[in-house]
Short mmCIF file of C-alpha atoms and ligand atoms in Angstrom, two decimals:
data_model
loop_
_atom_site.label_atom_id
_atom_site.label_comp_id
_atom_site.label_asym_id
_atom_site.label_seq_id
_atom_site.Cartn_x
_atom_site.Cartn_y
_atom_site.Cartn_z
CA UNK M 267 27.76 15.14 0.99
CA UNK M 268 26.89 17.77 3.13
CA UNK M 269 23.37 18.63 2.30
CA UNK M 270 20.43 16.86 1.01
CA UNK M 271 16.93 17.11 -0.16
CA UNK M 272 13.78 16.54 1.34
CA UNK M 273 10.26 17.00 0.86
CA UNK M 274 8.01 18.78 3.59
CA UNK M 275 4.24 19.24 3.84
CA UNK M 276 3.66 23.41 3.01
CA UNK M 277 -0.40 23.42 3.39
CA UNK M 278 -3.24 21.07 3.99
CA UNK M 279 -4.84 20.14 1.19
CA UNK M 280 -8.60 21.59 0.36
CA UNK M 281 -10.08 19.17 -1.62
CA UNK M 282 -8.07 17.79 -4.52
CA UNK M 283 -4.61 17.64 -3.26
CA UNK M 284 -1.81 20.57 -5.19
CA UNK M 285 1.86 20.40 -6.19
CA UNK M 286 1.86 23.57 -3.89
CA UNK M 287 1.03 21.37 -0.85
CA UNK M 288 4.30 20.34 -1.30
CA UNK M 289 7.96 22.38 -0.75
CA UNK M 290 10.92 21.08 -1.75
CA UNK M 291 14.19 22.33 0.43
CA UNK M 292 17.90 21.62 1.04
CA UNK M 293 19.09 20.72 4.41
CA UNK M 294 22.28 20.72 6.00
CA UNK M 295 23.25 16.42 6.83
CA UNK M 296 22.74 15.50 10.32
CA UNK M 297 25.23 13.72 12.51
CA UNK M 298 23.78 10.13 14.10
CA UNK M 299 23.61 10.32 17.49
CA UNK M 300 23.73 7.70 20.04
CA UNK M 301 21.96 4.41 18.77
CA UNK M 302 21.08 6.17 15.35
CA UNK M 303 22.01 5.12 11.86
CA UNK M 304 22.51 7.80 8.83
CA UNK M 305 21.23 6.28 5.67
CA UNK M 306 21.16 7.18 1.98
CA UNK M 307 17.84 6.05 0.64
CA UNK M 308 17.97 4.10 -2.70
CA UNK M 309 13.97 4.41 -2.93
CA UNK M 310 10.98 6.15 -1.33
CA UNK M 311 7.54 4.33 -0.95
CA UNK M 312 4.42 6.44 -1.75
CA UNK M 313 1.28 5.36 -0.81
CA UNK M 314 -2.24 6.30 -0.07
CA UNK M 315 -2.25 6.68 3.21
CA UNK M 316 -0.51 9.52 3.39
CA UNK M 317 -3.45 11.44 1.68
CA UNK M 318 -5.19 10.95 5.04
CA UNK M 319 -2.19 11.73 7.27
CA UNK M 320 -2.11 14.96 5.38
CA UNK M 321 -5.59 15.96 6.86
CA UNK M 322 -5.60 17.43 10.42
CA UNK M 323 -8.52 14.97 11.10
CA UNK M 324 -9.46 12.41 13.80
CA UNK M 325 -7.55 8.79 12.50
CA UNK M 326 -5.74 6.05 13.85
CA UNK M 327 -2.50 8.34 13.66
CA UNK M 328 -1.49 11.81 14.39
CA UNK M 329 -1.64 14.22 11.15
CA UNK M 330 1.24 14.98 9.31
CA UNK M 331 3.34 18.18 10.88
CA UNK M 332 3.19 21.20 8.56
CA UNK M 333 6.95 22.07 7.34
CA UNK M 334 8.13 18.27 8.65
CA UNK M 335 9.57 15.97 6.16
CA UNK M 336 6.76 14.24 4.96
CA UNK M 337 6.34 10.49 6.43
CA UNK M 338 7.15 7.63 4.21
CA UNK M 339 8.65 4.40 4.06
CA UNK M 340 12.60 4.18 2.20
CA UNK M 341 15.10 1.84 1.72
CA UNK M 342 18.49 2.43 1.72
CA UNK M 343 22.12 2.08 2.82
CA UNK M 344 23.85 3.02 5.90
CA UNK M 345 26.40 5.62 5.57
CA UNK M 346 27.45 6.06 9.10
CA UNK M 347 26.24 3.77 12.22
CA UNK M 348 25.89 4.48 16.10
CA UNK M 349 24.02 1.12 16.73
CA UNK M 350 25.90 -1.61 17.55
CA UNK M 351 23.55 -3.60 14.72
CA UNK M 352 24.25 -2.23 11.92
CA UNK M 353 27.18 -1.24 9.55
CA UNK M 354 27.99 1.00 6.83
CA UNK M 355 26.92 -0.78 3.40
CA UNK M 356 23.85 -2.53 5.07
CA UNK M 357 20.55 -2.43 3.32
CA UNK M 358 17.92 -1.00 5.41
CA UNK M 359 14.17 -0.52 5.48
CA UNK M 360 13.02 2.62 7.55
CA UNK M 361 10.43 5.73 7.72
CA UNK M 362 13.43 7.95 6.58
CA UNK M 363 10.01 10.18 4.74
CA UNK M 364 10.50 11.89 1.47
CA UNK M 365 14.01 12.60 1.59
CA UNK M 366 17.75 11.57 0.05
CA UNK M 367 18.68 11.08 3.52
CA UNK M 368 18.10 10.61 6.86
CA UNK M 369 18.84 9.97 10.37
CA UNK M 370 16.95 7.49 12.46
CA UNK M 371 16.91 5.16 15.81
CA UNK M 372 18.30 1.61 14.55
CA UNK M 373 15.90 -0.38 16.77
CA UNK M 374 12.71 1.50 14.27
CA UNK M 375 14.94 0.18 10.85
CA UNK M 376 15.33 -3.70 9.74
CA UNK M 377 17.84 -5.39 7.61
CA UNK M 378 16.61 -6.50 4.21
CA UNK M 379 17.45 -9.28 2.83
CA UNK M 380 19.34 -9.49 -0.78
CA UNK M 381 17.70 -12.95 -1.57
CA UNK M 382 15.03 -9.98 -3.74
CA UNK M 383 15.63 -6.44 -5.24
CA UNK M 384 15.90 -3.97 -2.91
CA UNK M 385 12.74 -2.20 -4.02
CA UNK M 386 10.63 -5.22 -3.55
CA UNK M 387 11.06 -4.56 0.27
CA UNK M 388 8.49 -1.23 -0.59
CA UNK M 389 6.30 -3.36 -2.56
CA UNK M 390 5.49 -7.17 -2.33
CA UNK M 391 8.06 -8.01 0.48
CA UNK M 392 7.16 -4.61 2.49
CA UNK M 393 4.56 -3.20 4.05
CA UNK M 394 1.98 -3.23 1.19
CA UNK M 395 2.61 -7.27 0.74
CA UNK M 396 2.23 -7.35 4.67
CA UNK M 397 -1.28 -5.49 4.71
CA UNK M 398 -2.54 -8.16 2.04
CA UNK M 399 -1.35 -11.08 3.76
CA UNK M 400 -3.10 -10.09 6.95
CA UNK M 401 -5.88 -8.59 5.92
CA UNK M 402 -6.54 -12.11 3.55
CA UNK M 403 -5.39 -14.59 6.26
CA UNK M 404 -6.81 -12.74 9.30
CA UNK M 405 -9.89 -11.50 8.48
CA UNK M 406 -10.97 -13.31 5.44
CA UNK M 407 -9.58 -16.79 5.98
CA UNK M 408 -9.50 -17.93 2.67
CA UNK M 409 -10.60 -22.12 2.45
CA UNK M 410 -10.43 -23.57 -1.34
CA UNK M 411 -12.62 -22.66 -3.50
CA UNK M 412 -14.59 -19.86 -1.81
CA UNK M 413 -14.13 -16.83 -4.08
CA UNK M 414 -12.48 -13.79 -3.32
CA UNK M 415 -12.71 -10.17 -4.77
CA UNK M 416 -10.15 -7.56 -4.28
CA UNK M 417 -10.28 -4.14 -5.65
CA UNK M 418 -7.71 -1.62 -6.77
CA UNK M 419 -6.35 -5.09 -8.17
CA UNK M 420 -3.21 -4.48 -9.94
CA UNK M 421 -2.07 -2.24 -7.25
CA UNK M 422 1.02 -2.79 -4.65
CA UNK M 423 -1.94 -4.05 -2.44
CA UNK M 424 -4.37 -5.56 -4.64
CA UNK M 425 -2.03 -7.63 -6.54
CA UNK M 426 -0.51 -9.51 -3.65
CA UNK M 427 -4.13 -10.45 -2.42
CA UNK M 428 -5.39 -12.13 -5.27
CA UNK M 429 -2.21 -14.22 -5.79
CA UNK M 430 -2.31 -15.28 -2.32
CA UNK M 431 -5.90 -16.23 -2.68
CA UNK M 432 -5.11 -18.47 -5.77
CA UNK M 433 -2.37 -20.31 -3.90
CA UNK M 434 -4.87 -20.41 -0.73
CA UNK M 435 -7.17 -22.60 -3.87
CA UNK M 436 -9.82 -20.25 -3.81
CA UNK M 437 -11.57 -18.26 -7.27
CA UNK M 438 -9.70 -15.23 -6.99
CA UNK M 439 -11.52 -11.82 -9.01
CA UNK M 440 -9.66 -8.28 -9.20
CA UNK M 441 -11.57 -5.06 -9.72
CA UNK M 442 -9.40 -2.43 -11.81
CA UNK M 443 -9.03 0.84 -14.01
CA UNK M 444 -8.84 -0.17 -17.70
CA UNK M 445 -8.44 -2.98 -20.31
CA UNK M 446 -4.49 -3.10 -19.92
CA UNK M 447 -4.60 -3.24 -15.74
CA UNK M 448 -7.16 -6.03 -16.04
CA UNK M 449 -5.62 -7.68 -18.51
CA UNK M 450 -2.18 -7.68 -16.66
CA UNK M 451 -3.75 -8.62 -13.23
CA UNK M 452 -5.51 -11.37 -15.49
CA UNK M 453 -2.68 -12.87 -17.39
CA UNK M 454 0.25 -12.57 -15.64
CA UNK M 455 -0.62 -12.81 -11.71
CA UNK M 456 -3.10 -15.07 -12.65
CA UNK M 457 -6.12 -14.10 -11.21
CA UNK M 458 -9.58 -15.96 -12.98
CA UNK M 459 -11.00 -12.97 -13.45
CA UNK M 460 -10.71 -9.07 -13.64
CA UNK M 461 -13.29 -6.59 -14.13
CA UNK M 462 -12.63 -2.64 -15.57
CA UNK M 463 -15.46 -0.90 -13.16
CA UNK M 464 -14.44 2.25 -15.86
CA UNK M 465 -16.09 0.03 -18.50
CA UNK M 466 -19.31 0.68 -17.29
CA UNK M 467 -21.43 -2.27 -16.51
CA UNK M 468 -19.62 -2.97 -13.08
CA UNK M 469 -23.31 -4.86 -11.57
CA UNK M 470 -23.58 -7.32 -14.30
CA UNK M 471 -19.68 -8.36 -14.78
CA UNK M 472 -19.38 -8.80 -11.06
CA UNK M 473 -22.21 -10.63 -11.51
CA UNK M 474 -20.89 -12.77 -14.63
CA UNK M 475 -17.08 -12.98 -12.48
CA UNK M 476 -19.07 -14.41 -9.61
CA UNK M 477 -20.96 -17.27 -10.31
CA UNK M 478 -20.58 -18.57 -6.64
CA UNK M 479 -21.34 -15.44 -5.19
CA UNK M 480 -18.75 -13.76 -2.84
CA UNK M 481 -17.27 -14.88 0.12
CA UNK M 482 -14.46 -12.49 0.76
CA UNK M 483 -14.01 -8.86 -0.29
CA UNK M 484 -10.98 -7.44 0.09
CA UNK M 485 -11.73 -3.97 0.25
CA UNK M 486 -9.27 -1.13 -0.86
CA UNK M 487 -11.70 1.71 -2.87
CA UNK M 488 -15.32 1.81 -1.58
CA UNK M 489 -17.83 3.84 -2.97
CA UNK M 490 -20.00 2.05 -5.79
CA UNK M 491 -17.19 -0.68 -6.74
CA UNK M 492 -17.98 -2.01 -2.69
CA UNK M 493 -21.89 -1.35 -2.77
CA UNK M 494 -21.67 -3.77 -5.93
CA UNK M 495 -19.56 -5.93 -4.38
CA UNK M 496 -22.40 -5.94 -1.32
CA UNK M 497 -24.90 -7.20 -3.12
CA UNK M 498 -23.15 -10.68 -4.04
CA UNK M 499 -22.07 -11.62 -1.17
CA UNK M 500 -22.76 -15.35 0.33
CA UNK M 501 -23.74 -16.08 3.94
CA UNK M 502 -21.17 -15.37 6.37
CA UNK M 503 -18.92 -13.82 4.42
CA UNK M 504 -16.05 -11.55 5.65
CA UNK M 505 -14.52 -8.60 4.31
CA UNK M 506 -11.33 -6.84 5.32
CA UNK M 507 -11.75 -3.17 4.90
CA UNK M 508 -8.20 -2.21 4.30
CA UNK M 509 -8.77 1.18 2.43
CA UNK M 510 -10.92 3.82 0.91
CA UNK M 511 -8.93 5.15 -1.93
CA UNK M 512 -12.05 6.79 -4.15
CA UNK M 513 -13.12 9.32 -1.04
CA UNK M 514 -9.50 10.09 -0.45
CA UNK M 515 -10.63 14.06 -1.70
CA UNK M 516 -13.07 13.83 0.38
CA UNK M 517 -16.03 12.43 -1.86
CA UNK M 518 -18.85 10.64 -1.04
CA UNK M 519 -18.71 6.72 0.01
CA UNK M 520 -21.95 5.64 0.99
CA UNK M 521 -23.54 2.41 0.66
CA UNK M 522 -27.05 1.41 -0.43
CA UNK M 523 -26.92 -2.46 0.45
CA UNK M 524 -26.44 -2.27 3.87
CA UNK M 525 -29.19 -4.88 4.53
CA UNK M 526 -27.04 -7.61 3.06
CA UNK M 527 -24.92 -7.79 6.42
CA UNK M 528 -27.91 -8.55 8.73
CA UNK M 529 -29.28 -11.41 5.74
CA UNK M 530 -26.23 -12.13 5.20
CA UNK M 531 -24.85 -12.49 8.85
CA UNK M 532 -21.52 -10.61 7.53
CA UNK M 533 -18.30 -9.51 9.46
CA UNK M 534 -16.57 -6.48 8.21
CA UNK M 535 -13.02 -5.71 10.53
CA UNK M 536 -11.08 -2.52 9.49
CA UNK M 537 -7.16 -2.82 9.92
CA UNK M 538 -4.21 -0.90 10.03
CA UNK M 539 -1.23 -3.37 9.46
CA UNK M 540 1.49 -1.18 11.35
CA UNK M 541 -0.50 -2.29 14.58
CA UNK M 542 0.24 -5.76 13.98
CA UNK M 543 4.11 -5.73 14.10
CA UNK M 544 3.85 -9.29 15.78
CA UNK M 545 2.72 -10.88 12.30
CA UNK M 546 5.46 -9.29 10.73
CA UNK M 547 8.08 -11.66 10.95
CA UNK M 548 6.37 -14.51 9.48
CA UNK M 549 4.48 -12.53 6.83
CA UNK M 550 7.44 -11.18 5.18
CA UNK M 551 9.47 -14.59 5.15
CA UNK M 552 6.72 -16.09 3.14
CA UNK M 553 6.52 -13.38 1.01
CA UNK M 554 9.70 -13.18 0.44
CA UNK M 555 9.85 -16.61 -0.11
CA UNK M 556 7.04 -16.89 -2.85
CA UNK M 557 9.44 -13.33 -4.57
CA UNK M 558 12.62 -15.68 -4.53
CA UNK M 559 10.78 -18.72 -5.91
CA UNK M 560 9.09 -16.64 -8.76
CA UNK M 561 5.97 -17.73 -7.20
CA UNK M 562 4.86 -14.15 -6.11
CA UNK M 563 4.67 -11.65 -9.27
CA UNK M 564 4.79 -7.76 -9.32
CA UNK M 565 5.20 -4.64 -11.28
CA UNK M 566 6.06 -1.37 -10.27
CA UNK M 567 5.81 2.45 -11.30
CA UNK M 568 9.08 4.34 -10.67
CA UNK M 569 9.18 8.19 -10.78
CA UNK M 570 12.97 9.36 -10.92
CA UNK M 571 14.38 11.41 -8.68
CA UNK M 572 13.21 13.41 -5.24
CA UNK M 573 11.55 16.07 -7.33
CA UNK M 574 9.54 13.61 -9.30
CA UNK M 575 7.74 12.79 -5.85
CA UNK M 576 4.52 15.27 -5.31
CA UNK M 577 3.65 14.64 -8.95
CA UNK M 578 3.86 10.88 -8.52
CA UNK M 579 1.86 11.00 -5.25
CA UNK M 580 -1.10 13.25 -7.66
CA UNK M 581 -1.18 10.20 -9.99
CA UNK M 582 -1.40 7.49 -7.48
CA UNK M 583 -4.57 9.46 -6.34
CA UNK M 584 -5.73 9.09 -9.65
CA UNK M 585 -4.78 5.61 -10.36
CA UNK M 586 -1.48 6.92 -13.31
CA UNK M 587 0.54 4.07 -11.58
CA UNK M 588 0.70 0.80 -12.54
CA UNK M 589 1.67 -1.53 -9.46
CA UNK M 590 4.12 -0.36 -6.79
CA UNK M 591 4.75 3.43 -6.93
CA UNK M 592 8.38 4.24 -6.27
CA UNK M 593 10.42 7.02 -6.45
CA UNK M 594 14.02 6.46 -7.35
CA UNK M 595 16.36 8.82 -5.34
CA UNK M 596 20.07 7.52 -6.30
P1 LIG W 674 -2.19 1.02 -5.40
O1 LIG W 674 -0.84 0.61 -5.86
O2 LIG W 674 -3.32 0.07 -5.56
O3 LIG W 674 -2.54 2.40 -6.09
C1 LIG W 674 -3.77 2.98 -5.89
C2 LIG W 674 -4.76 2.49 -6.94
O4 LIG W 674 -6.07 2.78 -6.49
C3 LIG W 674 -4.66 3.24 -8.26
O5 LIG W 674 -3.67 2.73 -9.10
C4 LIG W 674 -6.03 3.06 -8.84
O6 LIG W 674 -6.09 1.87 -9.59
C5 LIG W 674 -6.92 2.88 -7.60
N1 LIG W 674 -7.80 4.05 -7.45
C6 LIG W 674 -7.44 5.31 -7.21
N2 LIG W 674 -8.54 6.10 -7.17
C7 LIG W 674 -9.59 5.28 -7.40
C8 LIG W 674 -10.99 5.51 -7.50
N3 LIG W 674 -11.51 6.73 -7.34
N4 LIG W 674 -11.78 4.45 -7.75
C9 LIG W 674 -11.26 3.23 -7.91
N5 LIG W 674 -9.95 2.96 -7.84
C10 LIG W 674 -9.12 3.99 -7.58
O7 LIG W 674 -2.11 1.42 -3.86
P2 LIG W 674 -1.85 0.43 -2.64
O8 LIG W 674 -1.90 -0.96 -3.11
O9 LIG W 674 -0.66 0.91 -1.93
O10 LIG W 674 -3.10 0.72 -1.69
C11 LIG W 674 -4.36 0.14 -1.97
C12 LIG W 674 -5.32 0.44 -0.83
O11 LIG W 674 -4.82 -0.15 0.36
C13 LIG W 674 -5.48 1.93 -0.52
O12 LIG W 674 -6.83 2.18 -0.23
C14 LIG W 674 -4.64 2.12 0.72
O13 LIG W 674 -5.06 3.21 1.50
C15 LIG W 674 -4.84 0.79 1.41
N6 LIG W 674 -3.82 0.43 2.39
C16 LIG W 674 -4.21 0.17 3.66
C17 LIG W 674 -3.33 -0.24 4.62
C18 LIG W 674 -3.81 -0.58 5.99
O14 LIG W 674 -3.01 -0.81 6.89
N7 LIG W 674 -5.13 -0.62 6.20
C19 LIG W 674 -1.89 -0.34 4.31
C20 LIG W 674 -1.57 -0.10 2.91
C21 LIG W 674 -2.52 0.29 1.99
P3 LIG W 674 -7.11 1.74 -10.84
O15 LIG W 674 -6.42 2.35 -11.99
O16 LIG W 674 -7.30 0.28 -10.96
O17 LIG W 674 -8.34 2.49 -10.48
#
């Protein structure tokens, strides 16, 4: 091959994000220089966070260059090696962005192991399973039979969170979109409880889900589903505020029952898990662990081919997928 595809950022978004945003181009194949691997990426990872990194707004990263490749995690194989660790036909995880290809430094890739589907290194066994093992066992330090609420729960995220909390013995309750996302999260990962916040009586099922009250949110939405959430929650409680999703667009997030963190003596600790790199090592053994044992379930959402990619990222925004988002480039 001498040319690929790739996917570059063409605007900023105003608002609701656009398929024109997006521009899709062929590129001539770059040579690896020294220490760099060229890899053909099986799949691409699309996640929320790159809604934000498409803003040219104060974060915890710089925004997204216009006309780049957009950023986003892949995994792949090598085709052609200048790092003395790696060889053509190894499986690699990288930032490789929204592209069929890609040249990188071999000291920013890892090795994946084949012990799980290649794929579930995006998902479970990737960075999404990594920011729900932290965010549970660092900030909320689960201990049997406290109860734990995560929302967005049948996500790539969510998912993970909840069936860490059961195995941690604590009363794990999901927050999702819809009868058949509740039911799944419900069911089949096992959570006790799920609630559909679209149903329309989001105060009194939390309520009914929560006998206990609440002593960990796991926050990935905020907005009204986290004000709820607020209002249950037991003395010194802790919540990991790990995303935002429903003021993505920029709507409005703010929260009535602030008083409940003074009475309650809360803690609240935002995190981004790509600053905690140290944690990774151990995180993804055991979560690739529980994957190989069967013990750790999840589903994912694949969109076919590089093309399929802007329109994929839309519905994500909207909550179309069901589990990991993935776009399948080979
Ligand atoms: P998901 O796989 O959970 O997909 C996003 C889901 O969010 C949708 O399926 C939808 O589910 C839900 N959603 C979208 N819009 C809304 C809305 N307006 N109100 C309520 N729910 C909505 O994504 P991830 O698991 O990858 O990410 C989950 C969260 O974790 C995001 O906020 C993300 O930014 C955050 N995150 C943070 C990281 C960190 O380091 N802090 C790292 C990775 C992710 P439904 O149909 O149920 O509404």
């Amino acid at each position: 091959m001498s040319e690929y595809k790739r996917i570059v950022l063409a605007s900023r978004p105003e608002g609701q994000l656009r398929a024109d945003n997006f521009r899709l181009e062929t590129v001539p194949v770059p040579a690896p220089g020294d220490n760099e691997v060229l890899v053909r990426n099986h799949f691409l990872s699309l996640d929320p966070y790159m809604r934000m990194r498409m803003e040219d707004a104060k974060s915890y990263a710089d925004p997204q260059p216009l006309d780049e490749t957009m950023i986003g995690g892949t995994v792949g194989e090598v085709v052609e090696s200048k790092h003395p660790d790696y060889q053509p036909g190894d499986k690699v995880n990288g930032m490789l962005g929204w592209a069929e290809m890609g040249v990188a430094n071999g000291n920013a890739m890892r090795k994946v192991s084949d012990r799980i589907p290649l794929s579930a290194h995006l998902g479970p066994a990737g960075m999404p399973g990594m920011t729900a093992w932290y965010g549970l066992n660092r900030i909320i330090t689960p201990k049997a039979g406290e109860t734990v609420v995560v929302s967005a729960a049948s996500g790539a995220v969510g998912s993970v969170v909840g069936q860490l909390a059961k195995l941690a013995g604590c009363r794990a309750v999901g927050i999702a979109g819809g009868p058949e996302k509740c039911a799944y999260v419900k069911d089949e990962l096992g959570f006790d409880d799920c609630i559909d916040y679209k149903a329309g009586n989001l105060e009194a099922d939390i309520a009914a889900a929560t006998p206990d009250g609440i002593d960990g949110i796991f926050e990935n939405v905020g907005g009204e589903i986290f004000d709820t959430c607020l209002a249950r929650m037991n003395p010194f409680g802790r919540i990991a505020l790990c995303g935002l999703i429903s003021g993505y667009d920029g709507q409005d997030l703010s929260l009535k029952n602030v008083r409940v963190f003074l009475t309650m003596r809360l803690s609240m600790r935002g995190f981004i898990i790509a600053e905690h790199m140290e944690e990774w090592p151990q995180g993804l053994k055991e979560l690739t662990g529980l994957i190989a044992e069967g013990k750790l379930k999840y589903r994912e959402t694949i969109a076919e081919g590089l093309d399929s990619a802007p329109e994929a990222f839309m519905g994500l925004l909207k909550g179309r997928n069901f589990g990991k988002q993935l776009v399948r480039l080979v």
